[in-house]
Structure formats: C-alpha cells, structure tokens
Short mmCIF file of C-alpha atoms in Angstrom, two decimals:
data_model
loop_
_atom_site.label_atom_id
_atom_site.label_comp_id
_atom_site.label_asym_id
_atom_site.label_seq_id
_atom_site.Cartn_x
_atom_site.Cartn_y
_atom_site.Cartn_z
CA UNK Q 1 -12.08 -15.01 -10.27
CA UNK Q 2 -15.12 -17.23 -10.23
CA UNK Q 3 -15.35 -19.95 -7.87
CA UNK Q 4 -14.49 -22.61 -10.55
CA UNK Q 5 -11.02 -21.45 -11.86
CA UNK Q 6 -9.89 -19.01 -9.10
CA UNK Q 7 -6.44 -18.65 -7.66
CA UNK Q 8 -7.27 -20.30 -4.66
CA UNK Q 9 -5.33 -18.28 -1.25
CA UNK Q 10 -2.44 -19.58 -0.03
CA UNK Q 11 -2.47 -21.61 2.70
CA UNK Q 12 0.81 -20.40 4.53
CA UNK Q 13 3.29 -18.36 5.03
CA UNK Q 14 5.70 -17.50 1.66
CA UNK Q 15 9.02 -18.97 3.42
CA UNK Q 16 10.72 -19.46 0.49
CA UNK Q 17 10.05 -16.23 -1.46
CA UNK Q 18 12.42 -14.68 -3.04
CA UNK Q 19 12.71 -10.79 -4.08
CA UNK Q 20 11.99 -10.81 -8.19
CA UNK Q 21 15.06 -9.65 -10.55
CA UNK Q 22 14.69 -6.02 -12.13
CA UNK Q 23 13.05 -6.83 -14.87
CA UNK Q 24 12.96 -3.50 -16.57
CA UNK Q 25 15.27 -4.54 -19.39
CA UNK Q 26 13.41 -6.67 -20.87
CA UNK Q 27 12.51 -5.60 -24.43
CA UNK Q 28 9.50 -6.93 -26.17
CA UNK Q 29 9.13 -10.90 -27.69
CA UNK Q 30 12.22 -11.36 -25.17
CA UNK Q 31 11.77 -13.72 -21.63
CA UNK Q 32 13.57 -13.84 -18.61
CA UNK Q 33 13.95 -15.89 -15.49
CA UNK Q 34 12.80 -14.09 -12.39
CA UNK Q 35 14.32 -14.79 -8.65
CA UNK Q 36 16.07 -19.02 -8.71
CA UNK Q 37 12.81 -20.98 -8.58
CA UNK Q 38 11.97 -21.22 -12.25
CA UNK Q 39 9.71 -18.37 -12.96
CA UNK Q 40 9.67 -17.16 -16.70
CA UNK Q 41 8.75 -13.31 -18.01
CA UNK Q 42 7.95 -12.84 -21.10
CA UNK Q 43 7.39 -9.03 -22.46
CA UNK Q 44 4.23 -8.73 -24.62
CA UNK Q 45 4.14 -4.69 -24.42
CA UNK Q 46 5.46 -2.22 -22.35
CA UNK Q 47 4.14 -0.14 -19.67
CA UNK Q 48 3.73 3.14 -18.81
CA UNK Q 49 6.94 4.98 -16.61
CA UNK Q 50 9.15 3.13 -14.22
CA UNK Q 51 6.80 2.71 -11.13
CA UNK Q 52 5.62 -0.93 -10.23
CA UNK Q 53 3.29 -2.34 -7.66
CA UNK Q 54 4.65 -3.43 -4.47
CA UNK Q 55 3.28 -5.84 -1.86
CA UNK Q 56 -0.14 -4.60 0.02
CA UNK Q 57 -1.02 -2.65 -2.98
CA UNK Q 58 -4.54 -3.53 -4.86
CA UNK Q 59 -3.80 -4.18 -8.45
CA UNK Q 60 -6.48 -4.90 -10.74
CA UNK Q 61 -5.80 -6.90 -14.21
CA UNK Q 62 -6.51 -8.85 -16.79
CA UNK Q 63 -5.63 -12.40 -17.13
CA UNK Q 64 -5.55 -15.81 -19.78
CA UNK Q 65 -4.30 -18.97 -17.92
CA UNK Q 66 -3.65 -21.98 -20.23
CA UNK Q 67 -1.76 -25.12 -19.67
CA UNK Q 68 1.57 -25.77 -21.40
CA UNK Q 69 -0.74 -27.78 -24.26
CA UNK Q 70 -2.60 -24.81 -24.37
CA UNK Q 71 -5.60 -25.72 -22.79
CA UNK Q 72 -7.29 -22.83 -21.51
CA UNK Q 73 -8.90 -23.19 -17.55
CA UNK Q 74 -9.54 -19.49 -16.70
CA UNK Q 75 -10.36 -16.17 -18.44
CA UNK Q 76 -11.03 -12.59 -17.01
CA UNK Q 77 -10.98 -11.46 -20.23
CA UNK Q 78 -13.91 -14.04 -21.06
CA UNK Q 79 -16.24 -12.93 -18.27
CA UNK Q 80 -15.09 -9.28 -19.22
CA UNK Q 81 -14.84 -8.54 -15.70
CA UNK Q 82 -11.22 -7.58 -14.13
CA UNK Q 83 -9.91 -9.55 -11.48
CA UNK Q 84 -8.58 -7.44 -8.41
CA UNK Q 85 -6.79 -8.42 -5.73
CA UNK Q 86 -3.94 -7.42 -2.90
CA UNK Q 87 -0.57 -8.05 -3.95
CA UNK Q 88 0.70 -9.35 -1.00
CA UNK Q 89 -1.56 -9.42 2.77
CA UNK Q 90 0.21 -8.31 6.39
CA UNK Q 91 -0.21 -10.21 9.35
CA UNK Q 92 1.12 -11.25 12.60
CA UNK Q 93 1.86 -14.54 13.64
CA UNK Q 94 0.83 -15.35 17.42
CA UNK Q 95 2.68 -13.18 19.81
CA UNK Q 96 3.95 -15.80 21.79
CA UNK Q 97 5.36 -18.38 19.33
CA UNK Q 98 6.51 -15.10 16.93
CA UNK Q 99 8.84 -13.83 20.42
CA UNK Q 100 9.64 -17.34 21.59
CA UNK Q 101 11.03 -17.92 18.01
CA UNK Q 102 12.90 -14.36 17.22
CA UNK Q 103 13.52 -13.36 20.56
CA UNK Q 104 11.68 -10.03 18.89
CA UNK Q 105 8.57 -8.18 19.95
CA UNK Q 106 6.05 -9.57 17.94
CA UNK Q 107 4.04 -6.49 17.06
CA UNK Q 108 7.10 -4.95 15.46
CA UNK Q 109 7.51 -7.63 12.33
CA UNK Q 110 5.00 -8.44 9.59
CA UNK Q 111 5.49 -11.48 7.21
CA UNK Q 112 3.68 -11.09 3.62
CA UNK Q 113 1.36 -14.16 2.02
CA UNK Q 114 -0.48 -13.98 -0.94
CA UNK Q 115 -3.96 -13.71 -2.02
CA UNK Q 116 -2.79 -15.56 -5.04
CA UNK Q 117 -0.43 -18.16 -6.41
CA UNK Q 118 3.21 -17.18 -5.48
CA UNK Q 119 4.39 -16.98 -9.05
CA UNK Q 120 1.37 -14.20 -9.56
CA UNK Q 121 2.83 -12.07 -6.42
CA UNK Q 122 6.84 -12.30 -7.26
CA UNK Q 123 5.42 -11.66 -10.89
CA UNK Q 124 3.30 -9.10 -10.77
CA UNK Q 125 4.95 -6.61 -9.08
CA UNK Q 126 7.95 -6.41 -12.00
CA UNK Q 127 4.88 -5.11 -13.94
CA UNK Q 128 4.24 -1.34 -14.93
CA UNK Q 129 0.74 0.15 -15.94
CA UNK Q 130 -0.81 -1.15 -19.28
CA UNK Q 131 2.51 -3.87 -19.56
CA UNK Q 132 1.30 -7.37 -20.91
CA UNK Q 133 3.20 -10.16 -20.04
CA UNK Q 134 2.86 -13.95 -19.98
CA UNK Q 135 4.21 -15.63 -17.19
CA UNK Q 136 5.19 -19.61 -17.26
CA UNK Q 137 5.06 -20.73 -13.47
CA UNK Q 138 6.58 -23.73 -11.96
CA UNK Q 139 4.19 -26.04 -9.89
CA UNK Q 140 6.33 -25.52 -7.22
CA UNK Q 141 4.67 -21.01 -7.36
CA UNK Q 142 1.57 -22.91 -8.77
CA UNK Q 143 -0.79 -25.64 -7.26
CA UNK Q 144 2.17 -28.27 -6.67
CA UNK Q 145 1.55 -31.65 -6.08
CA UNK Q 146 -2.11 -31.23 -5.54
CA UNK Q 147 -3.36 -29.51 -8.60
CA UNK Q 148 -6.52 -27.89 -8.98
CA UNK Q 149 -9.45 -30.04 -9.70
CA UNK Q 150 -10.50 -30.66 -11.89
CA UNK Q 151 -8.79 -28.01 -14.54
CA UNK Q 152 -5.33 -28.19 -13.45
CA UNK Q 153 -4.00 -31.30 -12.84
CA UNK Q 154 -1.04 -32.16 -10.15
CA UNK Q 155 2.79 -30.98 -10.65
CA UNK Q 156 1.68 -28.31 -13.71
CA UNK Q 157 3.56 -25.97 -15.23
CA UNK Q 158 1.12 -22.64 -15.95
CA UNK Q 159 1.15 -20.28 -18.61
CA UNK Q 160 -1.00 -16.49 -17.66
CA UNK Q 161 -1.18 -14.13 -20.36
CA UNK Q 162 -0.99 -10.79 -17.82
CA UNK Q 163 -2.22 -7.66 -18.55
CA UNK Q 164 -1.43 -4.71 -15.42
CA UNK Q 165 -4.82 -2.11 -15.35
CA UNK Q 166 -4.03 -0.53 -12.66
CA UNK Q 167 -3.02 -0.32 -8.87
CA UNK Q 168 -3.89 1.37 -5.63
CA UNK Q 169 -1.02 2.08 -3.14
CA UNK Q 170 -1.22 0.96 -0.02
CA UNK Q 171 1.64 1.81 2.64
CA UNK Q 172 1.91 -0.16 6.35
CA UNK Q 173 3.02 3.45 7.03
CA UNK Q 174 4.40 2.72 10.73
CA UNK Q 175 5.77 -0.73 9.58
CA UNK Q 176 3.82 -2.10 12.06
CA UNK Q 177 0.32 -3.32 10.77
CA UNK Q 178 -1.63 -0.42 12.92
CA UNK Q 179 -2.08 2.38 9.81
CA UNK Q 180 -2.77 1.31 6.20
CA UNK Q 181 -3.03 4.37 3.95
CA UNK Q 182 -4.44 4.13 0.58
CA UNK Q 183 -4.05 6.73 -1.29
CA UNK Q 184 -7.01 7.95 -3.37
CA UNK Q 185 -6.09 11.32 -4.75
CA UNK Q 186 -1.90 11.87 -5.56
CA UNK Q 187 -0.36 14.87 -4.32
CA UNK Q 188 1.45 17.85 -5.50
CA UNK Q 189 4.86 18.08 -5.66
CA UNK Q 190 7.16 15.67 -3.09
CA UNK Q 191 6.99 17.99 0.08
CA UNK Q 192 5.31 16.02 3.20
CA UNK Q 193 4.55 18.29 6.82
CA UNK Q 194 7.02 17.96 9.30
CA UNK Q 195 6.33 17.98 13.35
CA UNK Q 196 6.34 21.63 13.74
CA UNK Q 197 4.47 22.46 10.52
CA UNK Q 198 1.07 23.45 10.62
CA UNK Q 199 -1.66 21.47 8.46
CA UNK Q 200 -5.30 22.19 7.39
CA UNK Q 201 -7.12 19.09 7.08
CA UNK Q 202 -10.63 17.41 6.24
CA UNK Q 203 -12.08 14.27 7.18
CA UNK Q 204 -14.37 11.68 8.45
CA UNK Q 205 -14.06 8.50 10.93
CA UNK Q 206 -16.04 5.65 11.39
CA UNK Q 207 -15.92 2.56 13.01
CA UNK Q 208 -15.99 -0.56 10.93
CA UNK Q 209 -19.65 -0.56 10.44
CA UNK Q 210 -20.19 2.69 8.79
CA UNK Q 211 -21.21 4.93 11.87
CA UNK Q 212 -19.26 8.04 11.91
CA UNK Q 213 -17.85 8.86 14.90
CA UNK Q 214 -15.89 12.06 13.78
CA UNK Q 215 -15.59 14.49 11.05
CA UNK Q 216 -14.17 17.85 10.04
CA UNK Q 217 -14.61 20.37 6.91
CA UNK Q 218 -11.75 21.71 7.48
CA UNK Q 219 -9.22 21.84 10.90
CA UNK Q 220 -5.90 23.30 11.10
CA UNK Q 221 -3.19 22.02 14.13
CA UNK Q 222 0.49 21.64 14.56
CA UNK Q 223 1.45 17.90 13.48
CA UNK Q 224 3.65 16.95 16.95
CA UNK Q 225 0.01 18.27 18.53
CA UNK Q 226 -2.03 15.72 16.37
CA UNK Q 227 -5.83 16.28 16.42
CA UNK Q 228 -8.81 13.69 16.86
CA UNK Q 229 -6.51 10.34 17.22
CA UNK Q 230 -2.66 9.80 16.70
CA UNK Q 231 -3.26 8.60 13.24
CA UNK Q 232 -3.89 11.72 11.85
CA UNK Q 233 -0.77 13.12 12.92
CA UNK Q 234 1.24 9.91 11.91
CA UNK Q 235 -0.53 10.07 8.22
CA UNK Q 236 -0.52 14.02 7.30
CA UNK Q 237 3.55 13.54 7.71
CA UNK Q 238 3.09 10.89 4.74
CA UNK Q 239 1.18 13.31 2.62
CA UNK Q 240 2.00 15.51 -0.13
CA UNK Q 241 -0.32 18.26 -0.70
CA UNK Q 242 -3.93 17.63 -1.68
CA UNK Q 243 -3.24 14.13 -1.23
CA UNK Q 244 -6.65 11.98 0.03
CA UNK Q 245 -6.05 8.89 1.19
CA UNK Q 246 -8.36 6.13 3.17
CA UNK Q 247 -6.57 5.42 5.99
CA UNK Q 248 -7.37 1.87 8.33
CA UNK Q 249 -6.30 2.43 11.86
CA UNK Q 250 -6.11 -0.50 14.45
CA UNK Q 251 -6.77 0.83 18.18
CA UNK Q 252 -3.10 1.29 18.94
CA UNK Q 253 -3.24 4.49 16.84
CA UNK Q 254 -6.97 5.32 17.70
CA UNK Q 255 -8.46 4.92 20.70
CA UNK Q 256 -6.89 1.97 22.18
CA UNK Q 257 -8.51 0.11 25.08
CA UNK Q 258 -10.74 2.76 26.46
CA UNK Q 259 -12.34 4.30 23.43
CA UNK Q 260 -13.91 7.40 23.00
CA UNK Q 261 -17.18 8.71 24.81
CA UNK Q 262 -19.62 10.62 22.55
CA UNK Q 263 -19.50 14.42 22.26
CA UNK Q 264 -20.22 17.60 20.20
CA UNK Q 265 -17.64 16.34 17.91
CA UNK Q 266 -19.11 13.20 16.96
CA UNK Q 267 -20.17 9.60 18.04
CA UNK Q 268 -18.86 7.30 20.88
CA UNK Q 269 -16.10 4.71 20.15
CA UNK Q 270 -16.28 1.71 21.54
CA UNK Q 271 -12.94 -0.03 22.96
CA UNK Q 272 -10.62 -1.54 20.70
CA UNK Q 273 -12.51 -0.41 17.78
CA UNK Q 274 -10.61 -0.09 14.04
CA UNK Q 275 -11.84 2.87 12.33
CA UNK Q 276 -11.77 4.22 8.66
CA UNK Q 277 -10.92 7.79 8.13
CA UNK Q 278 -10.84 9.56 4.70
CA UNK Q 279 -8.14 12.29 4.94
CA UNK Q 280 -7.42 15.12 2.50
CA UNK Q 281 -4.36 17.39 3.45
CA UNK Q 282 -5.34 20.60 1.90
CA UNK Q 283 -2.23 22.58 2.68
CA UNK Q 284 0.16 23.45 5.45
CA UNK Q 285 2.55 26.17 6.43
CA UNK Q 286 5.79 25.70 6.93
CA UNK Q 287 7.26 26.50 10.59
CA UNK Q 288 11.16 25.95 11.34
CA UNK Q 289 13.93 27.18 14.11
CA UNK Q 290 15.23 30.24 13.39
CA UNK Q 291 17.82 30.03 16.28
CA UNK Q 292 19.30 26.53 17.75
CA UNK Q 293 18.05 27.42 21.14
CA UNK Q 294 14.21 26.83 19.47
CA UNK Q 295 13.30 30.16 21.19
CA UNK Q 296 12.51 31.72 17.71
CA UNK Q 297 10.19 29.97 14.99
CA UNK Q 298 9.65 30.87 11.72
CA UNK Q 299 6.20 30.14 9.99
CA UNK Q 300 5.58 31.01 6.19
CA UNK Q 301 2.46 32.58 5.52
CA UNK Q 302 3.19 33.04 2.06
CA UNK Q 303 5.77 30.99 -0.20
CA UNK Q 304 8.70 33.21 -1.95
CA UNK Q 305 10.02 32.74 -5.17
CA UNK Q 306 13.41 31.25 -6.72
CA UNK Q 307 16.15 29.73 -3.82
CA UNK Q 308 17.89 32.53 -3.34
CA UNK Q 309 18.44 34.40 0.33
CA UNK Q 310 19.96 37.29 1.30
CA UNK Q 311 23.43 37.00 3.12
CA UNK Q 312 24.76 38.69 6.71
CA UNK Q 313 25.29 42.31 6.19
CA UNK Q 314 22.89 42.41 3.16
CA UNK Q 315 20.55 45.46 2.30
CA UNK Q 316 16.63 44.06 2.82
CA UNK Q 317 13.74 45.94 1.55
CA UNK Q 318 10.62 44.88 3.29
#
C-alpha cells in the first residue's frame, strides 16, 4: 500500500483476538459474522480447494476499501500493483517481564500481531485461493477512535472488497521463533524423513548479508546425524520429497555464540549470526528396526510395489 492509504502496523499486541468461525459454508451473495467482535463476510466467489492461509504465511491480494457511504480511500486494484503482506508476525516479548508474568520460559511462547488492521488478519485467513470477499470491519479491528487522516475519519466502520492471489507458507517449525521455513517448491506425496532415514540434500547458506558461508550440490547423511548446522536436520524431517524451501535460522539452530571458522567448505560465521539456507530434499531412503533390540536395520534401496508382505513360514523367491 502506498504511504497515503496504507494499513498502517499495529501498534501492539492482538490481546483480544479471537480465532475466526469456519467460514466454508458460506455460499455466494450470502454474509456472515466472523469470531464476537462484529466482523462481517460476505462471499463474492469462491475459491479454489479447502486450504486457507494461516498466520506467518505471505499472502498477496487484491483490495477496494470504501467507507460505509461508499467513499473510496484506497485501491490496489487502481495502482494495479498487489499488495503483499505477512498474515500474522512472531515475536517475543522481553524475557524477563514474559517469565515474571507466566512463570514460563520465555523463548518457548510466541504471541502473533499484525502487519495489518486486525479485521484484515482474522479475515483473511477464512479465505481460499482466487475467493473474493468484502469484509465490513468494526472500528474497534479498524483505526478506532483515532481514524486515519485524513481519509478515514475516527470510530469508522470499513468496507474491503478482498480478492485472495495467492500465499506462501511459512511454518515456525520448532514453535519456537528459531526456524522459519518457506516453502518454495511443494512436495510429492505426504511422506517426511524420519531420524534414522537417510536424505540426499542440496543447498546454500548465507549470513544475512548475502555472503555464502556454505553450500552443497548434493550431500547425503542420516537425519539424527544432521549435517552443516542443526537446522538442516530439524527442516528435512518437515519435508516431503522434492520439497525446496527457504529456511531463516536464528543462532540457536546455527551456530550459536561461537560461530563458525572458515574452511574448505565455505566462509566463516560470525557469532550469533542468522543465516538463510535454500534447501531442496531430493530423496531419502528409508531405514527402520528390524528387531526391537535395534541390532538389525533395514534400509530400502529400492521401493516395492502394492502393501502386501509375506507372512512367517511363507515361501520367498529372491
């Protein structure tokens, strides 16, 4: 959004957000109410499947927002240009005042605030691809009291005529803020490697301002091993096959407080550095206990076909 009519951020913390009904029954021309603080849906056309955005995710969309007179303030549609944005932003409050409050370890627990208006996050993410919606918002999910000067005056109710491009997953994949995976590429299949499984893998690290400080055409290792940093290990157990995904790893799950001298396998990192690695999980093969004692492991070279397996006391032809 231009610096005119853009959602501004908000400035706190979503305390009184509530989770957003299904919505997925609404037919066309028909609106709904979504969560208890006077949020309105109305269906303009349907998406595509069932899947819908969820917070963290980068959605990209188009958007009309008009007053209840139906004064328009702000087009993407005008400008041609498609607004993008996270749905939804982790972060930590301060340790101390987080523990002193919840009596919790403060690195554990993330709270979610907006990029956006509140009534565009609870909103948005009861969206499918290609749905168009109009959403009337409460000043209360809007600019409140305040307003936005000097197109939106105080206490209004909004109208935005939504239309849901599309999205980019992204997944707090240890629930703790230290791995964000986005996925670029989807998978096959559903299948993800587990601890004993063996992956082959490509891809390049670098530290925040574009030096590469590790890369690989192609590496195989056993995931409980884990290769270059823990991240990789934690991520490729994520992955489906041929899944690529940009992954943003804070030191915890890099190279924490010491870093990473340089070597034949790429560039120093510095302490406490965040890096971005690109990851593509090419394939892995499968390795399982055999016997509960773990003294015998079984690893497929070579899938099989159908489910079936032969019984004690069958006749095997190898």
């Amino acid at each position: 959004m231009d610096e005119d009519f853009g959602i501004p951020p908000v400035e706190g913390m979503n305390e009184d957000m509530d989770l957003p009904d299904d919505s997925s029954t609404l037919k066309v021309g028909e609106e709904k109410e979504i969560g208890n603080q006077g949020l309105k849906k109305k269906l303009v056309k349907e998406g595509e499947g069932w899947d819908t955005p969820a917070p963290g995710d980068e959605v990209e969309v188009h958007y009309t927002g008009t007053l209840l007179d139906g004064t328009k303030f702000d087009s993407s549609r005008d400008r041609g240009d498609p607004f993008k944005f996270t749905l939804g932003q982790a972060f930590a409050l301060d340790e101390f005042d987080f523990a002193s409050r919840l009596n919790r370890y403060a690195d554990a627990f993330y709270f979610l605030i907006g990029q956006v208006i509140k009534g565009w996050d609870q909103g948005i993410n009861t969206m499918k691809k290609g749905e168009n919606a109009v959403f009337t918002i409460p000043p209360e999910l809007a600019y409140g009291e305040s307003g936005s000067p000097p197109t939106i005056p105080p206490n209004a109710t909004l109208q935005f005529d939504v239309e849901l491009l599309s999205w980019v997953s992204v997944k707090d994949i240890c629930k703790d803020g230290g791995i964000f995976k986005k996925i670029l590429t989807e998978g096959e299949k559903w299948e993800n490697p587990k601890d004993l499984d063996e992956v082959f893998v490509k891809y390049e690290a670098q530290l925040e301002n574009g030096t590469v400080v590790g890369k690989s055409d192609g590496v195989e290792f056993t995931v409980q091993d884990g290769h270059f940093c823990p991240a990789l290990a934690k991520a490729v157990k994520t992955m489906k096959k041929g899944e690529k995904v940009q992954l943003t790893v804070k030191p915890q799950y890099g190279f924490g407080e010491k870093g990473k001298p340089a070597s034949s396998d790429g560039g120093a990192v510095p302490p406490n550095a965040t890096l971005q690695i690109n990851l593509e999980l090419v394939s892995w093969k499968t390795v399982s206990n055999v016997t509960d004692d773990k003294k015998v492991l079984k690893k497929i070279l070579k899938e099989g076909e159908g489910y079936e397996r032969p019984n004690e006391g069958a006749v095997v032809k190898c």
